[in-house]
Amino acid sequence: MDAAGDNFQNTKKLFTEQKIILSFPSMIAWAVLNFILLYVLLNWLLIGFEFIQTLDDFENEDYPAYLYVCHIVNILACIWISVYMFEIFRVTVAGTYGTWYWTENKREVPRFTVLRFIYIPTRYHIGPVAFGSLIMPVCSIPRFLVWLISSGLGIDCSSSGNRVARLFQRCFNCCHGAYYGVVKKFTGMSFVHVALHGNTGFVDASRASSGLCQKNFAKIAVLGQIVLILYLGGMITIVLLSFLICQLSLTSMNQADLIMMISFLLVPIGIMSFVIFKLLAIAVDTILMCVLEDFEMNGGSSRYMSDNLKNLLL
């Protein structure tokens, strides 16, 4: 308990003293732009669905099989592109905060670091990012296949259905969830490694980052739990405050004003809070990777590592 409390205090000091997010205010704008692009991509998916529906006149016939194929290709392409866009964003964030860490005097960080790392992934890392962004959708295929098979065979996996099928589904979901979480964590670290080193493929980055994480698994696990608690606590606080504002506004606003407030106040607040916490999570992963590499190279005599980071690591 004492060790966990010390790590919690060091993590809070890391967030407050280093002012990670505030070091690059333009990164928040870049994050918001990415979410806007993802929203546009979702609308493009819906437009593509409507367009595919108009390819054939099947009012008096069965639904053509090739249209199913078109829908599947459209959905898979949109999923891959959306994951790719997010991983480009991750590489940009990781490269930016990696530059921040490896600069001894934080005031001498290049002014256009964010723009530089927006350009670098789109110019040099398209291949590794495209390959890595395909891993998570592929890992989701087994769960989709199990659902498809159970639906196609008419197997009822609900609480009142087949007990054997329900047991199998729960065991599979548990194993797949654990496997998916591990792959997701190591994949994220691999993207951070690509951003920090650049001259490596995704497989080599995965091998290097997984080896580094395995050597320091306990530190990563503790820090990950702390960040998750802070992340969930912050999001729950924002949701509760938003709900409280809505409840207080219901008595003094008509329906039109309430819709306007939700659209132009609460939704942007929710998006901004999600963006900031997501930035924070990626920044922490990046700095943790930098700290582990720095510690392996220089030990406790590093010029880049602050006292709080040394306490958190040692």
mmCIF file of C-alpha atoms in Angstrom:
data_model
loop_
_atom_site.group_PDB
_atom_site.id
_atom_site.type_symbol
_atom_site.label_atom_id
_atom_site.label_comp_id
_atom_site.label_asym_id
_atom_site.label_seq_id
_atom_site.Cartn_x
_atom_site.Cartn_y
_atom_site.Cartn_z
ATOM 1 C CA MET A 1 0.000 0.000 0.000
ATOM 2 C CA ASP A 2 2.851 2.395 0.844
ATOM 3 C CA ALA A 3 4.572 1.698 -2.475
ATOM 4 C CA ALA A 4 1.330 2.232 -4.382
ATOM 5 C CA GLY A 5 0.749 5.490 -2.497
ATOM 6 C CA ASP A 6 4.263 6.698 -3.312
ATOM 7 C CA ASN A 7 3.803 5.838 -6.982
ATOM 8 C CA PHE A 8 0.476 7.655 -6.991
ATOM 9 C CA GLN A 9 2.051 10.772 -5.491
ATOM 10 C CA ASN A 10 4.946 10.647 -7.951
ATOM 11 C CA THR A 11 2.556 10.266 -10.860
ATOM 12 C CA LYS A 12 0.553 13.286 -9.743
ATOM 13 C CA LYS A 13 3.765 15.283 -9.422
ATOM 14 C CA LEU A 14 4.775 14.144 -12.881
ATOM 15 C CA PHE A 15 1.525 15.462 -14.341
ATOM 16 C CA THR A 16 1.518 18.741 -12.426
ATOM 17 C CA GLU A 17 5.185 19.734 -12.486
ATOM 18 C CA GLN A 18 6.118 18.785 -16.005
ATOM 19 C CA LYS A 19 2.867 20.149 -17.461
ATOM 20 C CA ILE A 20 2.997 17.596 -20.225
ATOM 21 C CA ILE A 21 -0.102 18.617 -22.131
ATOM 22 C CA LEU A 22 0.446 22.356 -21.740
ATOM 23 C CA SER A 23 3.923 22.047 -23.236
ATOM 24 C CA PHE A 24 2.293 21.722 -26.674
ATOM 25 C CA PRO A 25 -1.099 23.492 -26.790
ATOM 26 C CA SER A 26 -1.307 22.995 -30.555
ATOM 27 C CA MET A 27 -1.413 19.243 -29.955
ATOM 28 C CA ILE A 28 -4.926 19.627 -28.552
ATOM 29 C CA ALA A 29 -6.017 21.329 -31.778
ATOM 30 C CA TRP A 30 -4.442 18.501 -33.789
ATOM 31 C CA ALA A 31 -6.292 15.955 -31.648
ATOM 32 C CA VAL A 32 -9.621 17.724 -32.158
ATOM 33 C CA LEU A 33 -8.953 17.815 -35.903
ATOM 34 C CA ASN A 34 -8.360 14.057 -35.879
ATOM 35 C CA PHE A 35 -11.667 13.422 -34.165
ATOM 36 C CA ILE A 36 -13.397 15.664 -36.691
ATOM 37 C CA LEU A 37 -11.818 13.629 -39.489
ATOM 38 C CA LEU A 38 -13.032 10.430 -37.835
ATOM 39 C CA TYR A 39 -16.527 11.899 -37.688
ATOM 40 C CA VAL A 40 -16.305 12.714 -41.398
ATOM 41 C CA LEU A 41 -15.162 9.148 -42.046
ATOM 42 C CA LEU A 42 -18.203 7.801 -40.202
ATOM 43 C CA ASN A 43 -20.461 9.911 -42.380
ATOM 44 C CA TRP A 44 -18.588 8.650 -45.424
ATOM 45 C CA LEU A 45 -19.375 5.105 -44.295
ATOM 46 C CA LEU A 46 -23.075 5.951 -44.177
ATOM 47 C CA ILE A 47 -22.907 7.605 -47.595
ATOM 48 C CA GLY A 48 -21.139 4.537 -48.968
ATOM 49 C CA PHE A 49 -23.862 2.327 -47.520
ATOM 50 C CA GLU A 50 -26.560 4.361 -49.251
ATOM 51 C CA PHE A 51 -24.610 4.325 -52.515
ATOM 52 C CA ILE A 52 -24.200 0.548 -52.412
ATOM 53 C CA GLN A 53 -27.932 0.206 -51.874
ATOM 54 C CA THR A 54 -28.542 2.000 -55.189
ATOM 55 C CA LEU A 55 -26.264 -0.282 -57.230
ATOM 56 C CA ASP A 56 -29.030 -2.758 -58.002
ATOM 57 C CA ASP A 57 -32.812 -2.854 -58.101
ATOM 58 C CA PHE A 58 -33.757 -5.716 -55.815
ATOM 59 C CA GLU A 59 -37.266 -4.727 -54.795
ATOM 60 C CA ASN A 60 -38.788 -7.865 -56.265
ATOM 61 C CA GLU A 61 -35.754 -10.101 -55.836
ATOM 62 C CA ASP A 62 -33.578 -11.435 -53.075
ATOM 63 C CA TYR A 63 -30.833 -9.203 -51.774
ATOM 64 C CA PRO A 64 -27.841 -9.752 -54.116
ATOM 65 C CA ALA A 65 -24.896 -11.546 -52.554
ATOM 66 C CA TYR A 66 -22.335 -9.206 -54.080
ATOM 67 C CA LEU A 67 -23.884 -6.273 -52.205
ATOM 68 C CA TYR A 68 -23.120 -8.064 -48.946
ATOM 69 C CA VAL A 69 -19.516 -8.290 -50.089
ATOM 70 C CA CYS A 70 -19.523 -4.573 -50.923
ATOM 71 C CA HIS A 71 -20.849 -3.709 -47.470
ATOM 72 C CA ILE A 72 -18.250 -5.903 -45.764
ATOM 73 C CA VAL A 73 -15.428 -4.341 -47.785
ATOM 74 C CA ASN A 74 -16.764 -0.864 -47.042
ATOM 75 C CA ILE A 75 -16.961 -1.523 -43.298
ATOM 76 C CA LEU A 76 -13.521 -3.158 -43.121
ATOM 77 C CA ALA A 77 -11.956 -0.331 -45.106
ATOM 78 C CA CYS A 78 -13.486 2.301 -42.833
ATOM 79 C CA ILE A 79 -12.341 0.430 -39.724
ATOM 80 C CA TRP A 80 -8.808 0.116 -41.065
ATOM 81 C CA ILE A 81 -8.668 3.771 -42.118
ATOM 82 C CA SER A 82 -10.030 4.970 -38.770
ATOM 83 C CA VAL A 83 -7.486 2.886 -36.833
ATOM 84 C CA TYR A 84 -4.762 4.097 -39.188
ATOM 85 C CA MET A 85 -5.723 7.731 -38.576
ATOM 86 C CA PHE A 86 -5.643 7.227 -34.821
ATOM 87 C CA GLU A 87 -2.250 5.509 -34.956
ATOM 88 C CA ILE A 88 -0.851 8.346 -37.068
ATOM 89 C CA PHE A 89 -2.085 10.599 -34.292
ATOM 90 C CA ARG A 90 -0.394 8.357 -31.708
ATOM 91 C CA VAL A 91 2.919 8.456 -33.580
ATOM 92 C CA THR A 92 2.669 12.242 -33.821
ATOM 93 C CA VAL A 93 2.025 12.576 -30.092
ATOM 94 C CA ALA A 94 4.756 10.080 -29.196
ATOM 95 C CA GLY A 95 7.334 11.782 -31.392
ATOM 96 C CA THR A 96 6.460 15.192 -30.001
ATOM 97 C CA TYR A 97 6.689 14.221 -26.345
ATOM 98 C CA GLY A 98 9.717 12.049 -27.033
ATOM 99 C CA THR A 99 11.456 15.150 -28.371
ATOM 100 C CA TRP A 100 10.338 16.982 -25.247
ATOM 101 C CA TYR A 101 11.863 14.310 -23.017
ATOM 102 C CA TRP A 102 15.199 14.007 -24.818
ATOM 103 C CA THR A 103 15.725 17.773 -24.755
ATOM 104 C CA GLU A 104 17.774 18.534 -21.660
ATOM 105 C CA ASN A 105 16.526 22.098 -21.323
ATOM 106 C CA LYS A 106 12.765 21.899 -21.821
ATOM 107 C CA ARG A 107 12.653 25.544 -22.862
ATOM 108 C CA GLU A 108 14.793 24.724 -25.891
ATOM 109 C CA VAL A 109 12.290 22.316 -27.439
ATOM 110 C CA PRO A 110 11.892 23.275 -31.134
ATOM 111 C CA ARG A 111 8.928 25.537 -31.694
ATOM 112 C CA PHE A 112 7.367 23.605 -34.583
ATOM 113 C CA THR A 113 7.818 20.130 -33.118
ATOM 114 C CA VAL A 114 4.138 19.252 -33.555
ATOM 115 C CA LEU A 115 4.125 20.222 -37.237
ATOM 116 C CA ARG A 116 7.363 18.316 -37.738
ATOM 117 C CA PHE A 117 5.899 15.125 -36.332
ATOM 118 C CA ILE A 118 2.699 15.563 -38.284
ATOM 119 C CA TYR A 119 4.852 15.513 -41.409
ATOM 120 C CA ILE A 120 7.241 12.697 -40.412
ATOM 121 C CA PRO A 121 4.654 9.874 -39.973
ATOM 122 C CA THR A 122 2.830 10.755 -43.180
ATOM 123 C CA ARG A 123 6.127 10.913 -45.071
ATOM 124 C CA TYR A 124 8.255 8.113 -43.595
ATOM 125 C CA HIS A 125 6.088 5.818 -41.440
ATOM 126 C CA ILE A 126 3.123 5.016 -43.674
ATOM 127 C CA GLY A 127 4.144 1.348 -44.024
ATOM 128 C CA PRO A 128 4.734 0.494 -40.337
ATOM 129 C CA VAL A 129 1.643 2.401 -39.238
ATOM 130 C CA ALA A 130 -0.553 0.784 -41.898
ATOM 131 C CA PHE A 131 0.703 -2.684 -40.952
ATOM 132 C CA GLY A 132 0.339 -2.062 -37.230
ATOM 133 C CA SER A 133 -3.128 -0.564 -37.572
ATOM 134 C CA LEU A 134 -4.285 -3.795 -39.202
ATOM 135 C CA ILE A 135 -3.370 -5.903 -36.161
ATOM 136 C CA MET A 136 -6.166 -4.821 -33.824
ATOM 137 C CA PRO A 137 -9.000 -5.286 -36.369
ATOM 138 C CA VAL A 138 -7.592 -8.732 -37.200
ATOM 139 C CA CYS A 139 -7.525 -9.607 -33.489
ATOM 140 C CA SER A 140 -11.232 -8.740 -33.317
ATOM 141 C CA ILE A 141 -12.140 -11.238 -36.043
ATOM 142 C CA PRO A 142 -12.308 -14.348 -33.757
ATOM 143 C CA ARG A 143 -14.935 -12.747 -31.516
ATOM 144 C CA PHE A 144 -16.928 -11.694 -34.572
ATOM 145 C CA LEU A 145 -16.701 -15.223 -36.003
ATOM 146 C CA VAL A 146 -17.936 -16.771 -32.752
ATOM 147 C CA TRP A 147 -20.878 -14.377 -32.719
ATOM 148 C CA LEU A 148 -21.561 -15.075 -36.401
ATOM 149 C CA ILE A 149 -21.472 -18.852 -35.933
ATOM 150 C CA SER A 150 -23.700 -18.763 -32.855
ATOM 151 C CA SER A 151 -26.182 -16.503 -34.651
ATOM 152 C CA GLY A 152 -26.126 -18.572 -37.826
ATOM 153 C CA LEU A 153 -26.702 -21.840 -35.981
ATOM 154 C CA GLY A 154 -29.397 -20.312 -33.809
ATOM 155 C CA ILE A 155 -27.535 -21.017 -30.567
ATOM 156 C CA ASP A 156 -29.006 -19.103 -27.643
ATOM 157 C CA CYS A 157 -26.183 -17.877 -25.379
ATOM 158 C CA SER A 158 -28.398 -15.786 -23.118
ATOM 159 C CA SER A 159 -29.052 -16.544 -19.465
ATOM 160 C CA SER A 160 -32.049 -18.690 -20.387
ATOM 161 C CA GLY A 161 -30.336 -20.463 -23.293
ATOM 162 C CA ASN A 162 -27.870 -23.292 -23.726
ATOM 163 C CA ARG A 163 -25.624 -23.511 -20.658
ATOM 164 C CA VAL A 164 -22.738 -25.175 -22.488
ATOM 165 C CA ALA A 165 -22.796 -22.534 -25.217
ATOM 166 C CA ARG A 166 -23.012 -19.775 -22.615
ATOM 167 C CA LEU A 167 -20.053 -21.231 -20.700
ATOM 168 C CA PHE A 168 -18.006 -21.518 -23.883
ATOM 169 C CA GLN A 169 -18.840 -17.956 -24.894
ATOM 170 C CA ARG A 170 -17.889 -16.554 -21.492
ATOM 171 C CA CYS A 171 -14.608 -18.473 -21.408
ATOM 172 C CA PHE A 172 -13.812 -17.383 -24.934
ATOM 173 C CA ASN A 173 -14.663 -13.741 -24.203
ATOM 174 C CA CYS A 174 -12.493 -13.825 -21.082
ATOM 175 C CA CYS A 175 -9.489 -15.328 -22.888
ATOM 176 C CA HIS A 176 -9.950 -13.118 -25.919
ATOM 177 C CA GLY A 177 -10.319 -10.009 -23.754
ATOM 178 C CA ALA A 178 -7.058 -10.744 -21.939
ATOM 179 C CA TYR A 179 -5.269 -11.508 -25.197
ATOM 180 C CA TYR A 180 -6.731 -8.421 -26.863
ATOM 181 C CA GLY A 181 -5.657 -6.188 -23.976
ATOM 182 C CA VAL A 182 -2.074 -7.469 -24.056
ATOM 183 C CA VAL A 183 -1.834 -7.096 -27.832
ATOM 184 C CA LYS A 184 -3.323 -3.605 -27.628
ATOM 185 C CA LYS A 185 -0.803 -2.519 -24.994
ATOM 186 C CA PHE A 186 2.229 -3.893 -26.826
ATOM 187 C CA THR A 187 0.960 -2.537 -30.143
ATOM 188 C CA GLY A 188 0.685 0.930 -28.622
ATOM 189 C CA MET A 189 4.221 0.668 -27.262
ATOM 190 C CA SER A 190 5.408 -0.445 -30.704
ATOM 191 C CA PHE A 191 3.983 2.698 -32.277
ATOM 192 C CA VAL A 192 5.768 4.743 -29.622
ATOM 193 C CA HIS A 193 9.014 2.965 -30.519
ATOM 194 C CA VAL A 194 8.447 3.722 -34.209
ATOM 195 C CA ALA A 195 7.942 7.390 -33.357
ATOM 196 C CA LEU A 196 11.047 7.567 -31.166
ATOM 197 C CA HIS A 197 13.468 5.698 -33.424
ATOM 198 C CA GLY A 198 11.958 5.995 -36.877
ATOM 199 C CA ASN A 199 14.405 3.836 -38.805
ATOM 200 C CA THR A 200 12.726 0.539 -37.970
ATOM 201 C CA GLY A 201 9.853 -1.598 -39.161
ATOM 202 C CA PHE A 202 6.840 -2.432 -37.062
ATOM 203 C CA VAL A 203 7.989 -5.995 -36.340
ATOM 204 C CA ASP A 204 11.402 -4.824 -35.132
ATOM 205 C CA ALA A 205 9.733 -2.090 -33.080
ATOM 206 C CA SER A 206 7.403 -4.665 -31.515
ATOM 207 C CA ARG A 207 10.323 -6.920 -30.642
ATOM 208 C CA ALA A 208 12.311 -4.088 -29.047
ATOM 209 C CA SER A 209 9.389 -2.554 -27.151
ATOM 210 C CA SER A 210 8.117 -5.915 -25.888
ATOM 211 C CA GLY A 211 11.585 -6.801 -24.601
ATOM 212 C CA LEU A 212 11.825 -3.481 -22.800
ATOM 213 C CA CYS A 213 8.345 -3.871 -21.334
ATOM 214 C CA GLN A 214 8.994 -7.418 -20.153
ATOM 215 C CA LYS A 215 12.069 -6.276 -18.235
ATOM 216 C CA ASN A 216 10.041 -3.586 -16.465
ATOM 217 C CA PHE A 217 6.620 -5.205 -16.370
ATOM 218 C CA ALA A 218 5.932 -4.368 -12.714
ATOM 219 C CA LYS A 219 6.611 -0.642 -13.171
ATOM 220 C CA ILE A 220 4.478 -0.493 -16.314
ATOM 221 C CA ALA A 221 1.618 -2.366 -14.649
ATOM 222 C CA VAL A 222 1.585 -0.086 -11.591
ATOM 223 C CA LEU A 223 1.785 3.086 -13.657
ATOM 224 C CA GLY A 224 -0.875 1.785 -16.036
ATOM 225 C CA GLN A 225 -3.293 1.163 -13.182
ATOM 226 C CA ILE A 226 -2.651 4.619 -11.740
ATOM 227 C CA VAL A 227 -3.200 6.313 -15.093
ATOM 228 C CA LEU A 228 -6.377 4.281 -15.626
ATOM 229 C CA ILE A 229 -7.730 5.349 -12.236
ATOM 230 C CA LEU A 230 -6.942 8.997 -12.933
ATOM 231 C CA TYR A 231 -8.440 8.705 -16.413
ATOM 232 C CA LEU A 232 -11.678 7.133 -15.199
ATOM 233 C CA GLY A 233 -11.880 9.501 -12.237
ATOM 234 C CA GLY A 234 -11.524 12.532 -14.468
ATOM 235 C CA MET A 235 -14.085 11.296 -16.983
ATOM 236 C CA ILE A 236 -16.591 10.384 -14.253
ATOM 237 C CA THR A 237 -16.138 13.805 -12.662
ATOM 238 C CA ILE A 238 -16.800 15.543 -15.973
ATOM 239 C CA VAL A 239 -19.867 13.385 -16.645
ATOM 240 C CA LEU A 240 -21.283 14.101 -13.188
ATOM 241 C CA LEU A 241 -20.691 17.839 -13.558
ATOM 242 C CA SER A 242 -22.347 17.800 -16.977
ATOM 243 C CA PHE A 243 -25.313 15.887 -15.567
ATOM 244 C CA LEU A 244 -25.571 18.381 -12.708
ATOM 245 C CA ILE A 245 -25.565 21.295 -15.149
ATOM 246 C CA CYS A 246 -28.329 19.632 -17.152
ATOM 247 C CA GLN A 247 -30.429 19.042 -14.052
ATOM 248 C CA LEU A 248 -30.044 22.641 -12.921
ATOM 249 C CA SER A 249 -30.865 23.906 -16.397
ATOM 250 C CA LEU A 250 -34.024 21.843 -16.826
ATOM 251 C CA THR A 251 -35.969 24.096 -14.501
ATOM 252 C CA SER A 252 -35.044 27.352 -16.229
ATOM 253 C CA MET A 253 -34.761 26.398 -19.919
ATOM 254 C CA ASN A 254 -37.187 25.360 -22.577
ATOM 255 C CA GLN A 255 -36.506 22.380 -24.809
ATOM 256 C CA ALA A 256 -34.912 24.373 -27.640
ATOM 257 C CA ASP A 257 -32.476 26.140 -25.308
ATOM 258 C CA LEU A 258 -31.601 22.850 -23.644
ATOM 259 C CA ILE A 259 -30.794 21.242 -26.996
ATOM 260 C CA MET A 260 -28.633 24.229 -27.903
ATOM 261 C CA MET A 261 -26.771 23.976 -24.598
ATOM 262 C CA ILE A 262 -26.146 20.257 -25.048
ATOM 263 C CA SER A 263 -25.008 20.710 -28.648
ATOM 264 C CA PHE A 264 -22.735 23.705 -28.179
ATOM 265 C CA LEU A 265 -21.572 23.329 -24.574
ATOM 266 C CA LEU A 266 -21.754 19.818 -23.162
ATOM 267 C CA VAL A 267 -20.754 17.909 -26.298
ATOM 268 C CA PRO A 268 -17.647 20.068 -26.943
ATOM 269 C CA ILE A 269 -16.708 19.769 -23.266
ATOM 270 C CA GLY A 270 -17.011 15.994 -23.485
ATOM 271 C CA ILE A 271 -14.945 15.838 -26.667
ATOM 272 C CA MET A 272 -12.253 18.112 -25.261
ATOM 273 C CA SER A 273 -12.018 16.152 -22.025
ATOM 274 C CA PHE A 274 -11.728 12.875 -23.929
ATOM 275 C CA VAL A 275 -9.045 14.387 -26.171
ATOM 276 C CA ILE A 276 -7.036 15.703 -23.232
ATOM 277 C CA PHE A 277 -7.165 12.430 -21.302
ATOM 278 C CA LYS A 278 -6.258 10.444 -24.418
ATOM 279 C CA LEU A 279 -3.340 12.776 -25.035
ATOM 280 C CA LEU A 280 -2.310 12.315 -21.434
ATOM 281 C CA ALA A 281 -2.360 8.520 -21.729
ATOM 282 C CA ILE A 282 -0.227 8.524 -24.892
ATOM 283 C CA ALA A 283 2.156 11.080 -23.389
ATOM 284 C CA VAL A 284 2.609 8.939 -20.275
ATOM 285 C CA ASP A 285 3.318 5.835 -22.390
ATOM 286 C CA THR A 286 5.849 7.803 -24.422
ATOM 287 C CA ILE A 287 7.654 9.273 -21.441
ATOM 288 C CA LEU A 288 7.657 5.893 -19.710
ATOM 289 C CA MET A 289 9.309 4.335 -22.767
ATOM 290 C CA CYS A 290 11.857 7.149 -22.854
ATOM 291 C CA VAL A 291 12.552 6.742 -19.133
ATOM 292 C CA LEU A 292 13.120 3.001 -19.468
ATOM 293 C CA GLU A 293 15.497 3.465 -22.401
ATOM 294 C CA ASP A 294 17.271 6.298 -20.602
ATOM 295 C CA PHE A 295 17.638 4.206 -17.461
ATOM 296 C CA GLU A 296 19.119 1.298 -19.413
ATOM 297 C CA MET A 297 21.655 3.585 -21.088
ATOM 298 C CA ASN A 298 22.574 5.953 -18.261
ATOM 299 C CA GLY A 299 21.235 4.445 -15.055
ATOM 300 C CA GLY A 300 20.337 6.916 -12.334
ATOM 301 C CA SER A 301 22.798 9.539 -13.611
ATOM 302 C CA SER A 302 20.623 10.663 -16.503
ATOM 303 C CA ARG A 303 20.457 14.366 -17.303
ATOM 304 C CA TYR A 304 17.001 14.035 -18.844
ATOM 305 C CA MET A 305 15.218 12.315 -15.974
ATOM 306 C CA SER A 306 13.653 14.499 -13.290
ATOM 307 C CA ASP A 307 13.722 13.590 -9.607
ATOM 308 C CA ASN A 308 10.072 12.531 -9.716
ATOM 309 C CA LEU A 309 10.773 10.205 -12.614
ATOM 310 C CA LYS A 310 13.761 8.743 -10.782
ATOM 311 C CA ASN A 311 11.626 8.118 -7.708
ATOM 312 C CA LEU A 312 8.928 6.534 -9.845
ATOM 313 C CA LEU A 313 11.446 4.313 -11.629
ATOM 314 C CA LEU A 314 13.784 3.434 -8.794
#
